[in-house]
Amino acid sequence: MTATVPPLFGPDMLADPYARYAQLRGPASWNEQMGLWLLTRYDDIRWALGDPRLSSTMPPPVADFANGSSDLLVDMYTFVKSSLVFTDPPDHTRLRRLVIATFVPTVINELAKPISMITNRLLDEHRDSLDLAAHLAQPMPIAVLGQLLGVSLSEAEGAQLKRWCDDFLLPFGRDIRTLSPDELARVKSAGAGLHEFVDTVLSRHGTASGTDDVVGRLLAGESSDRLSEQELFANIVLLLIAGHENSTSLIGNGAAMLLGLPEVRRELARNPSRWPAAIEELMRLVSPNQFIRRQALEDVVLGDQTIRAGDALLLILAAANRDPEAFPEPDRFIFDRPNRQNVALGHGIHYCLGAPLARLEGRIALQTVFERWPTIRQAGVFVYADNFNVRILRSLPVATS
């Protein structure tokens, strides 16, 4: 979940943005049209992700856009300034310390069995007309998050929650000035729906802070150092959105890629122990979060360029993950790459806390599909969501026999 999409991105890039990224890859460059620096090389982006002089915070809204989005900008700013993703130390350090307890290995590892059960149930229900995006990649991570939050969701409730999350993301994956009145209304409705959902989750815990689950851990802490009400909302919503979008993107795009790689599938069938390596390579190749934004707090030098205080930077993670200087033959799927430190889920203090969950869900879902149906094949046109940041497939029809 990151900043708005610049004019660089167009509909022709939805299906395959990587050729355009290859054209852009080079030293940091100022893009006058977008009013920001473009970073596309692996080393530059690793540096930018780890340099404290480059801020993750978003500036307060000042624009009065003709489409009536000013009020929405204020609401979005209130949300992001309380969210782990959009804060810097010391606020980020405090929030991360309070939130990280929700992602301890024991919690994630205990989800393996529920993930497998949900995956198999969804595949059984739709095996006669299977769409791996609509029937697996989208509903499974949301169902798992429901369990993580202690809420049992029906398929319809999970679908509604997914729609709210998708609509809430619109200002982060598009230029807010391009949103139609209908889209603006959907964003506001999604915010209200998510507020109601979070209130329901919190009400089940009352004022108790000792419950040994995700929400109980978020509520825990000394009275002087707990998450505020706004921080609770922002970070539970962050958990909902970031906790499913990466997995949804990885499963959908990973499945689409594997359908076209029969030699990789044969190797995985011969040696299932290679699935974790396969997931890591798929993560690099599909890059669920394509880019993120930073802002310079002071003048910094990068190569021959001086980035001035206040300048915005767009870090194109997907371009870095296919940088041939870091990953030889970058567009090929290679199991045993010497460099596995891709930046798909960030780097440094903002490395995604949900990365272990995304990897676990991706491995179980994809391994289950391709072991159940070794001859599975594409059976229709792939359809992508209109979001350039988080590449999500809306439809991935397959034939299992």
Tab-separated table of C-alpha atoms in Angstrom:
chain	number	residue	atom	x	y	z
A	1	MET	CA	0.000	0.000	0.000
A	2	THR	CA	1.814	3.089	-1.188
A	3	ALA	CA	1.501	6.457	-2.888
A	4	THR	CA	-0.476	7.561	-5.925
A	5	VAL	CA	0.263	6.448	-9.480
A	6	PRO	CA	2.075	8.950	-11.724
A	7	PRO	CA	1.125	9.629	-15.358
A	8	LEU	CA	3.906	7.280	-16.481
A	9	PHE	CA	1.530	4.348	-16.073
A	10	GLY	CA	-1.092	3.545	-18.685
A	11	PRO	CA	-3.559	0.717	-19.402
A	12	ASP	CA	-1.095	-0.939	-21.769
A	13	MET	CA	1.187	-1.607	-18.799
A	14	LEU	CA	-1.341	-3.543	-16.722
A	15	ALA	CA	-0.695	-6.912	-18.362
A	16	ASP	CA	3.098	-6.524	-18.686
A	17	PRO	CA	4.869	-3.541	-17.105
A	18	TYR	CA	8.342	-5.093	-17.174
A	19	ALA	CA	9.381	-4.085	-20.696
A	20	ARG	CA	8.656	-0.458	-19.789
A	21	TYR	CA	10.612	-0.793	-16.561
A	22	ALA	CA	13.579	-2.137	-18.545
A	23	GLN	CA	13.448	0.958	-20.766
A	24	LEU	CA	13.419	3.207	-17.695
A	25	ARG	CA	16.176	1.417	-15.802
A	26	GLY	CA	19.214	3.608	-15.299
A	27	PRO	CA	20.642	6.272	-12.993
A	28	ALA	CA	18.249	8.313	-10.885
A	29	SER	CA	16.422	10.781	-13.118
A	30	TRP	CA	14.107	13.712	-12.495
A	31	ASN	CA	10.754	13.393	-14.225
A	32	GLU	CA	9.364	16.856	-14.815
A	33	GLN	CA	5.858	15.665	-15.655
A	34	MET	CA	5.531	13.757	-12.384
A	35	GLY	CA	7.622	16.135	-10.306
A	36	LEU	CA	9.715	13.411	-8.701
A	37	TRP	CA	12.858	11.324	-8.989
A	38	LEU	CA	12.600	7.882	-10.566
A	39	LEU	CA	14.782	5.153	-9.073
A	40	THR	CA	14.921	1.887	-11.010
A	41	ARG	CA	18.249	0.183	-10.232
A	42	TYR	CA	18.637	-2.459	-7.536
A	43	ASP	CA	21.568	-0.834	-5.710
A	44	ASP	CA	19.940	2.603	-5.757
A	45	ILE	CA	16.672	1.276	-4.370
A	46	ARG	CA	18.361	-0.799	-1.640
A	47	TRP	CA	20.183	2.374	-0.635
A	48	ALA	CA	16.998	4.463	-0.700
A	49	LEU	CA	15.056	1.930	1.373
A	50	GLY	CA	17.712	2.008	4.082
A	51	ASP	CA	18.626	5.701	4.203
A	52	PRO	CA	16.922	7.542	7.095
A	53	ARG	CA	17.202	10.821	5.183
A	54	LEU	CA	14.457	9.557	2.887
A	55	SER	CA	11.104	9.667	4.665
A	56	SER	CA	8.164	7.280	4.382
A	57	THR	CA	5.693	9.863	5.610
A	58	MET	CA	3.242	11.553	3.274
A	59	PRO	CA	2.922	15.356	3.296
A	60	PRO	CA	-0.399	16.784	4.512
A	61	PRO	CA	-2.900	17.483	1.718
A	62	VAL	CA	-3.006	21.013	0.374
A	63	ALA	CA	-4.652	20.617	-3.026
A	64	ASP	CA	-8.255	21.508	-3.775
A	65	PHE	CA	-9.007	19.172	-6.652
A	66	ALA	CA	-11.880	19.780	-9.039
A	67	ASN	CA	-13.268	16.285	-8.557
A	68	GLY	CA	-14.102	17.001	-4.928
A	69	SER	CA	-11.426	14.755	-3.449
A	70	SER	CA	-10.022	17.265	-0.944
A	71	ASP	CA	-12.044	15.879	1.987
A	72	LEU	CA	-10.975	12.380	1.027
A	73	LEU	CA	-7.332	13.478	1.032
A	74	VAL	CA	-7.737	14.716	4.597
A	75	ASP	CA	-9.253	11.374	5.641
A	76	MET	CA	-6.469	9.464	3.905
A	77	TYR	CA	-3.831	11.602	5.603
A	78	THR	CA	-5.390	10.952	9.015
A	79	PHE	CA	-5.181	7.235	8.248
A	80	VAL	CA	-1.634	7.100	6.914
A	81	LYS	CA	-0.029	9.220	9.636
A	82	SER	CA	-1.087	6.530	12.146
A	83	SER	CA	-0.013	3.594	9.973
A	84	LEU	CA	3.219	1.661	10.345
A	85	VAL	CA	3.955	1.902	6.612
A	86	PHE	CA	3.870	5.704	6.483
A	87	THR	CA	5.831	6.665	9.596
A	88	ASP	CA	9.501	7.285	10.397
A	89	PRO	CA	11.422	6.754	13.632
A	90	PRO	CA	10.763	7.350	16.452
A	91	ASP	CA	7.034	6.897	15.721
A	92	HIS	CA	7.735	3.963	13.396
A	93	THR	CA	9.965	2.302	15.996
A	94	ARG	CA	7.217	2.510	18.604
A	95	LEU	CA	4.478	1.272	16.254
A	96	ARG	CA	6.603	-1.576	14.922
A	97	ARG	CA	7.447	-2.707	18.460
A	98	LEU	CA	3.740	-2.779	19.352
A	99	VAL	CA	2.609	-4.427	16.098
A	100	ILE	CA	5.414	-6.954	15.547
A	101	ALA	CA	4.046	-9.221	18.275
A	102	THR	CA	1.203	-10.118	15.912
A	103	PHE	CA	3.648	-11.737	13.489
A	104	VAL	CA	5.749	-13.940	15.754
A	105	PRO	CA	6.723	-17.264	14.078
A	106	THR	CA	4.471	-19.338	16.310
A	107	VAL	CA	1.411	-17.372	15.173
A	108	ILE	CA	2.315	-17.692	11.473
A	109	ASN	CA	3.284	-21.379	11.670
A	110	GLU	CA	-0.016	-22.250	13.336
A	111	LEU	CA	-1.805	-20.951	10.250
A	112	ALA	CA	-0.376	-23.639	7.933
A	113	LYS	CA	-3.189	-26.102	8.620
A	114	PRO	CA	-6.033	-23.537	8.264
A	115	ILE	CA	-4.452	-22.217	5.048
A	116	SER	CA	-4.334	-25.739	3.628
A	117	MET	CA	-7.928	-26.472	4.667
A	118	ILE	CA	-9.261	-23.230	3.201
A	119	THR	CA	-7.291	-23.766	-0.019
A	120	ASN	CA	-8.613	-27.277	-0.535
A	121	ARG	CA	-12.175	-26.268	0.325
A	122	LEU	CA	-12.136	-23.452	-2.233
A	123	LEU	CA	-10.631	-25.700	-4.915
A	124	ASP	CA	-13.202	-28.429	-4.204
A	125	GLU	CA	-16.091	-25.951	-4.427
A	126	HIS	CA	-15.023	-24.587	-7.811
A	127	ARG	CA	-13.150	-27.460	-9.433
A	128	ASP	CA	-15.651	-27.798	-12.323
A	129	SER	CA	-15.162	-24.187	-13.459
A	130	LEU	CA	-12.036	-22.954	-11.737
A	131	ASP	CA	-10.741	-19.400	-11.844
A	132	LEU	CA	-7.534	-19.286	-9.807
A	133	ALA	CA	-7.848	-15.539	-9.259
A	134	ALA	CA	-11.530	-15.256	-8.349
A	135	HIS	CA	-11.850	-18.598	-6.570
A	136	LEU	CA	-8.494	-18.890	-4.763
A	137	ALA	CA	-6.074	-15.947	-4.872
A	138	GLN	CA	-8.696	-13.418	-3.811
A	139	PRO	CA	-10.820	-15.229	-1.167
A	140	MET	CA	-8.220	-17.412	0.555
A	141	PRO	CA	-5.980	-14.705	2.129
A	142	ILE	CA	-9.034	-12.786	3.372
A	143	ALA	CA	-10.452	-15.950	4.971
A	144	VAL	CA	-7.112	-16.588	6.681
A	145	LEU	CA	-7.010	-13.028	8.013
A	146	GLY	CA	-10.491	-13.519	9.431
A	147	GLN	CA	-9.154	-16.443	11.450
A	148	LEU	CA	-6.114	-14.404	12.460
A	149	LEU	CA	-8.415	-11.678	13.799
A	150	GLY	CA	-10.757	-14.144	15.468
A	151	VAL	CA	-13.645	-13.467	13.072
A	152	SER	CA	-15.351	-16.250	11.158
A	153	LEU	CA	-16.248	-14.903	7.701
A	154	SER	CA	-18.694	-16.436	5.277
A	155	GLU	CA	-17.682	-16.357	1.612
A	156	ALA	CA	-20.034	-13.417	1.045
A	157	GLU	CA	-18.661	-11.528	4.070
A	158	GLY	CA	-15.106	-12.183	2.928
A	159	ALA	CA	-15.967	-10.919	-0.555
A	160	GLN	CA	-17.474	-7.747	0.913
A	161	LEU	CA	-14.407	-7.161	3.080
A	162	LYS	CA	-12.199	-7.683	0.018
A	163	ARG	CA	-14.220	-5.096	-1.956
A	164	TRP	CA	-13.852	-2.585	0.869
A	165	CYS	CA	-10.103	-3.140	0.959
A	166	ASP	CA	-9.820	-2.806	-2.828
A	167	ASP	CA	-11.903	0.373	-2.898
A	168	PHE	CA	-10.029	1.855	0.060
A	169	LEU	CA	-6.803	1.357	-1.934
A	170	LEU	CA	-7.958	3.359	-4.973
A	171	PRO	CA	-6.316	6.650	-3.881
A	172	PHE	CA	-3.044	4.773	-3.305
A	173	GLY	CA	-2.973	2.989	-6.651
A	174	ARG	CA	-4.254	5.791	-8.868
A	175	ASP	CA	-3.792	9.540	-9.184
A	176	ILE	CA	-6.574	10.761	-6.905
A	177	ARG	CA	-7.424	13.525	-9.390
A	178	THR	CA	-8.518	10.874	-11.900
A	179	LEU	CA	-11.061	9.247	-9.585
A	180	SER	CA	-14.655	9.564	-10.764
A	181	PRO	CA	-17.476	10.660	-8.415
A	182	ASP	CA	-18.574	7.010	-8.250
A	183	GLU	CA	-15.062	5.897	-7.276
A	184	LEU	CA	-14.776	8.627	-4.654
A	185	ALA	CA	-18.084	7.462	-3.185
A	186	ARG	CA	-16.806	3.867	-3.128
A	187	VAL	CA	-13.654	4.932	-1.280
A	188	LYS	CA	-15.672	6.770	1.373
A	189	SER	CA	-18.105	3.858	1.702
A	190	ALA	CA	-15.163	1.463	2.057
A	191	GLY	CA	-13.702	3.579	4.860
A	192	ALA	CA	-17.018	3.467	6.702
A	193	GLY	CA	-17.315	-0.292	6.162
A	194	LEU	CA	-13.802	-0.938	7.425
A	195	HIS	CA	-14.425	1.236	10.476
A	196	GLU	CA	-17.517	-0.838	11.251
A	197	PHE	CA	-15.582	-4.084	10.780
A	198	VAL	CA	-12.743	-2.963	13.064
A	199	ASP	CA	-15.252	-1.807	15.681
A	200	THR	CA	-16.860	-5.270	15.558
A	201	VAL	CA	-13.495	-6.980	15.993
A	202	LEU	CA	-12.517	-4.738	18.896
A	203	SER	CA	-15.904	-5.043	20.595
A	204	ARG	CA	-15.432	-8.804	20.859
A	205	HIS	CA	-12.360	-8.155	22.989
A	206	GLY	CA	-13.997	-5.476	25.126
A	207	THR	CA	-11.413	-3.802	27.300
A	208	ALA	CA	-9.437	-6.995	27.879
A	209	SER	CA	-5.830	-6.920	26.771
A	210	GLY	CA	-4.713	-10.411	27.727
A	211	THR	CA	-6.269	-12.389	24.878
A	212	ASP	CA	-3.602	-14.451	23.129
A	213	ASP	CA	-4.500	-13.593	19.563
A	214	VAL	CA	-3.619	-10.851	17.086
A	215	VAL	CA	-6.060	-8.257	18.417
A	216	GLY	CA	-5.175	-9.136	22.011
A	217	ARG	CA	-1.525	-8.491	21.200
A	218	LEU	CA	-2.378	-5.185	19.536
A	219	LEU	CA	-4.330	-4.172	22.646
A	220	ALA	CA	-1.531	-5.208	24.972
A	221	GLY	CA	1.025	-2.902	26.522
A	222	GLU	CA	1.387	-0.464	29.345
A	223	SER	CA	-1.495	1.997	29.624
A	224	SER	CA	0.883	4.834	28.720
A	225	ASP	CA	2.202	3.026	25.653
A	226	ARG	CA	-0.605	1.334	23.815
A	227	LEU	CA	-1.906	1.944	20.355
A	228	SER	CA	-4.353	4.839	20.311
A	229	GLU	CA	-7.843	4.328	18.901
A	230	GLN	CA	-6.764	5.857	15.578
A	231	GLU	CA	-3.583	3.756	15.533
A	232	LEU	CA	-5.591	0.595	16.245
A	233	PHE	CA	-7.885	1.305	13.310
A	234	ALA	CA	-5.039	2.252	10.961
A	235	ASN	CA	-2.934	-0.792	11.752
A	236	ILE	CA	-5.771	-3.341	11.762
A	237	VAL	CA	-6.810	-1.973	8.351
A	238	LEU	CA	-3.155	-2.139	7.304
A	239	LEU	CA	-3.104	-5.772	8.444
A	240	LEU	CA	-6.246	-6.462	6.426
A	241	ILE	CA	-4.989	-4.781	3.259
A	242	ALA	CA	-1.281	-5.569	3.291
A	243	GLY	CA	-2.013	-8.962	4.820
A	244	HIS	CA	-3.980	-10.087	1.793
A	245	GLU	CA	-2.868	-7.978	-1.188
A	246	ASN	CA	0.666	-9.366	-1.334
A	247	SER	CA	-0.594	-12.940	-1.081
A	248	THR	CA	-3.369	-12.353	-3.618
A	249	SER	CA	-0.876	-10.877	-6.079
A	250	LEU	CA	1.721	-13.593	-5.488
A	251	ILE	CA	-0.757	-16.461	-5.845
A	252	GLY	CA	-2.503	-15.058	-8.924
A	253	ASN	CA	0.551	-13.851	-10.816
A	254	GLY	CA	2.633	-16.786	-9.604
A	255	ALA	CA	0.052	-19.239	-10.934
A	256	ALA	CA	-0.134	-17.381	-14.250
A	257	MET	CA	3.645	-17.558	-14.583
A	258	LEU	CA	3.882	-21.243	-13.664
A	259	LEU	CA	1.217	-22.129	-16.227
A	260	GLY	CA	3.725	-21.024	-18.847
A	261	LEU	CA	6.741	-22.765	-17.287
A	262	PRO	CA	6.244	-26.530	-17.741
A	263	GLU	CA	9.911	-27.298	-17.069
A	264	VAL	CA	9.719	-25.558	-13.678
A	265	ARG	CA	6.548	-27.464	-12.823
A	266	ARG	CA	8.208	-30.764	-13.736
A	267	GLU	CA	11.133	-29.956	-11.460
A	268	LEU	CA	8.767	-29.104	-8.593
A	269	ALA	CA	6.884	-32.364	-9.157
A	270	ARG	CA	10.161	-34.296	-8.969
A	271	ASN	CA	11.441	-32.372	-5.973
A	272	PRO	CA	8.712	-30.696	-3.846
A	273	SER	CA	11.369	-29.468	-1.400
A	274	ARG	CA	12.182	-26.780	-3.983
A	275	TRP	CA	8.867	-25.000	-3.486
A	276	PRO	CA	10.289	-22.422	-1.019
A	277	ALA	CA	12.969	-21.489	-3.567
A	278	ALA	CA	10.292	-21.304	-6.250
A	279	ILE	CA	8.213	-18.918	-4.133
A	280	GLU	CA	11.230	-16.673	-3.621
A	281	GLU	CA	11.904	-16.510	-7.357
A	282	LEU	CA	8.228	-15.889	-8.107
A	283	MET	CA	8.214	-13.086	-5.534
A	284	ARG	CA	11.117	-11.460	-7.385
A	285	LEU	CA	9.551	-11.880	-10.807
A	286	VAL	CA	6.007	-10.718	-10.017
A	287	SER	CA	6.815	-8.070	-7.345
A	288	PRO	CA	3.377	-7.715	-5.685
A	289	ASN	CA	4.105	-4.087	-4.743
A	290	GLN	CA	5.493	-2.538	-7.906
A	291	PHE	CA	6.671	0.760	-6.400
A	292	ILE	CA	6.760	2.865	-3.240
A	293	ARG	CA	7.334	6.533	-2.520
A	294	ARG	CA	9.838	8.417	-0.397
A	295	GLN	CA	10.543	12.103	0.321
A	296	ALA	CA	13.960	13.628	1.024
A	297	LEU	CA	14.276	15.222	4.453
A	298	GLU	CA	17.554	16.900	3.481
A	299	ASP	CA	19.843	17.191	0.470
A	300	VAL	CA	21.322	13.806	-0.467
A	301	VAL	CA	23.672	12.795	-3.272
A	302	LEU	CA	22.996	9.751	-5.430
A	303	GLY	CA	25.590	9.169	-8.132
A	304	ASP	CA	25.904	12.384	-10.124
A	305	GLN	CA	22.582	13.748	-8.874
A	306	THR	CA	21.721	15.859	-5.853
A	307	ILE	CA	18.259	15.143	-4.482
A	308	ARG	CA	17.059	18.264	-2.708
A	309	ALA	CA	15.218	18.403	0.611
A	310	GLY	CA	11.501	18.060	-0.051
A	311	ASP	CA	11.933	16.212	-3.355
A	312	ALA	CA	9.753	13.136	-3.883
A	313	LEU	CA	11.163	9.826	-5.105
A	314	LEU	CA	9.398	6.891	-6.711
A	315	LEU	CA	11.203	3.610	-6.040
A	316	ILE	CA	10.162	1.101	-8.703
A	317	LEU	CA	10.735	-2.168	-6.849
A	318	ALA	CA	9.691	-4.280	-9.823
A	319	ALA	CA	12.403	-2.671	-11.955
A	320	ALA	CA	15.021	-3.321	-9.263
A	321	ASN	CA	13.989	-6.970	-9.028
A	322	ARG	CA	14.782	-7.424	-12.721
A	323	ASP	CA	17.988	-5.411	-12.758
A	324	PRO	CA	20.523	-7.526	-14.705
A	325	GLU	CA	23.361	-6.130	-12.577
A	326	ALA	CA	21.817	-7.841	-9.543
A	327	PHE	CA	20.024	-10.743	-11.222
A	328	PRO	CA	21.674	-12.090	-14.409
A	329	GLU	CA	19.104	-13.159	-17.008
A	330	PRO	CA	16.562	-11.254	-14.930
A	331	ASP	CA	13.450	-12.295	-16.855
A	332	ARG	CA	14.181	-16.008	-16.481
A	333	PHE	CA	12.961	-18.215	-13.655
A	334	ILE	CA	16.127	-19.628	-12.022
A	335	PHE	CA	15.848	-21.736	-8.871
A	336	ASP	CA	19.333	-21.324	-7.449
A	337	ARG	CA	20.173	-17.663	-7.746
A	338	PRO	CA	23.176	-16.609	-5.633
A	339	ASN	CA	21.370	-13.345	-4.782
A	340	ARG	CA	17.965	-13.992	-3.253
A	341	GLN	CA	17.646	-10.626	-1.521
A	342	ASN	CA	14.958	-9.168	-3.750
A	343	VAL	CA	13.144	-6.007	-2.674
A	344	ALA	CA	9.606	-7.174	-3.469
A	345	LEU	CA	8.548	-6.702	0.154
A	346	GLY	CA	10.906	-3.861	0.992
A	347	HIS	CA	14.159	-3.693	2.904
A	348	GLY	CA	15.442	-2.317	6.204
A	349	ILE	CA	13.128	-1.022	8.920
A	350	HIS	CA	10.157	-1.017	6.547
A	351	TYR	CA	10.558	-4.625	5.471
A	352	CYS	CA	7.046	-6.082	5.342
A	353	LEU	CA	6.066	-7.679	8.659
A	354	GLY	CA	3.630	-9.934	6.793
A	355	ALA	CA	6.297	-11.399	4.488
A	356	PRO	CA	6.350	-14.816	6.242
A	357	LEU	CA	2.554	-15.062	5.925
A	358	ALA	CA	2.642	-14.149	2.209
A	359	ARG	CA	5.309	-16.778	1.558
A	360	LEU	CA	3.426	-19.443	3.516
A	361	GLU	CA	0.115	-18.747	1.784
A	362	GLY	CA	1.791	-18.580	-1.631
A	363	ARG	CA	3.599	-21.875	-1.167
A	364	ILE	CA	0.614	-23.813	0.170
A	365	ALA	CA	-1.814	-22.446	-2.422
A	366	LEU	CA	0.403	-22.937	-5.478
A	367	GLN	CA	1.827	-26.278	-4.373
A	368	THR	CA	-1.683	-27.592	-3.720
A	369	VAL	CA	-2.955	-26.468	-7.131
A	370	PHE	CA	-0.112	-27.878	-9.202
A	371	GLU	CA	0.128	-31.131	-7.247
A	372	ARG	CA	-3.621	-31.735	-7.561
A	373	TRP	CA	-3.668	-31.004	-11.292
A	374	PRO	CA	-0.271	-31.580	-12.948
A	375	THR	CA	-1.745	-30.901	-16.414
A	376	ILE	CA	-3.674	-27.749	-15.456
A	377	ARG	CA	-3.690	-25.146	-18.238
A	378	GLN	CA	-4.945	-21.681	-19.086
A	379	ALA	CA	-8.541	-21.657	-20.319
A	380	GLY	CA	-9.310	-18.012	-21.009
A	381	VAL	CA	-8.064	-14.429	-20.987
A	382	PHE	CA	-6.237	-13.041	-17.947
A	383	VAL	CA	-7.914	-9.893	-16.569
A	384	TYR	CA	-6.019	-7.452	-14.339
A	385	ALA	CA	-7.349	-5.014	-11.757
A	386	ASP	CA	-6.982	-1.311	-12.542
A	387	ASN	CA	-4.198	-0.796	-10.007
A	388	PHE	CA	-0.641	-0.213	-11.181
A	389	ASN	CA	0.921	-0.518	-7.753
A	390	VAL	CA	-0.464	-3.840	-6.561
A	391	ARG	CA	-0.698	-6.094	-9.630
A	392	ILE	CA	-3.735	-8.264	-8.985
A	393	LEU	CA	-5.455	-10.608	-11.403
A	394	ARG	CA	-9.230	-10.382	-11.401
A	395	SER	CA	-9.659	-13.463	-13.572
A	396	LEU	CA	-7.409	-16.448	-14.268
A	397	PRO	CA	-9.582	-19.198	-15.781
A	398	VAL	CA	-8.017	-22.661	-15.984
A	399	ALA	CA	-8.915	-26.163	-17.129
A	400	THR	CA	-8.003	-28.937	-14.724
A	401	SER	CA	-8.526	-31.896	-17.070
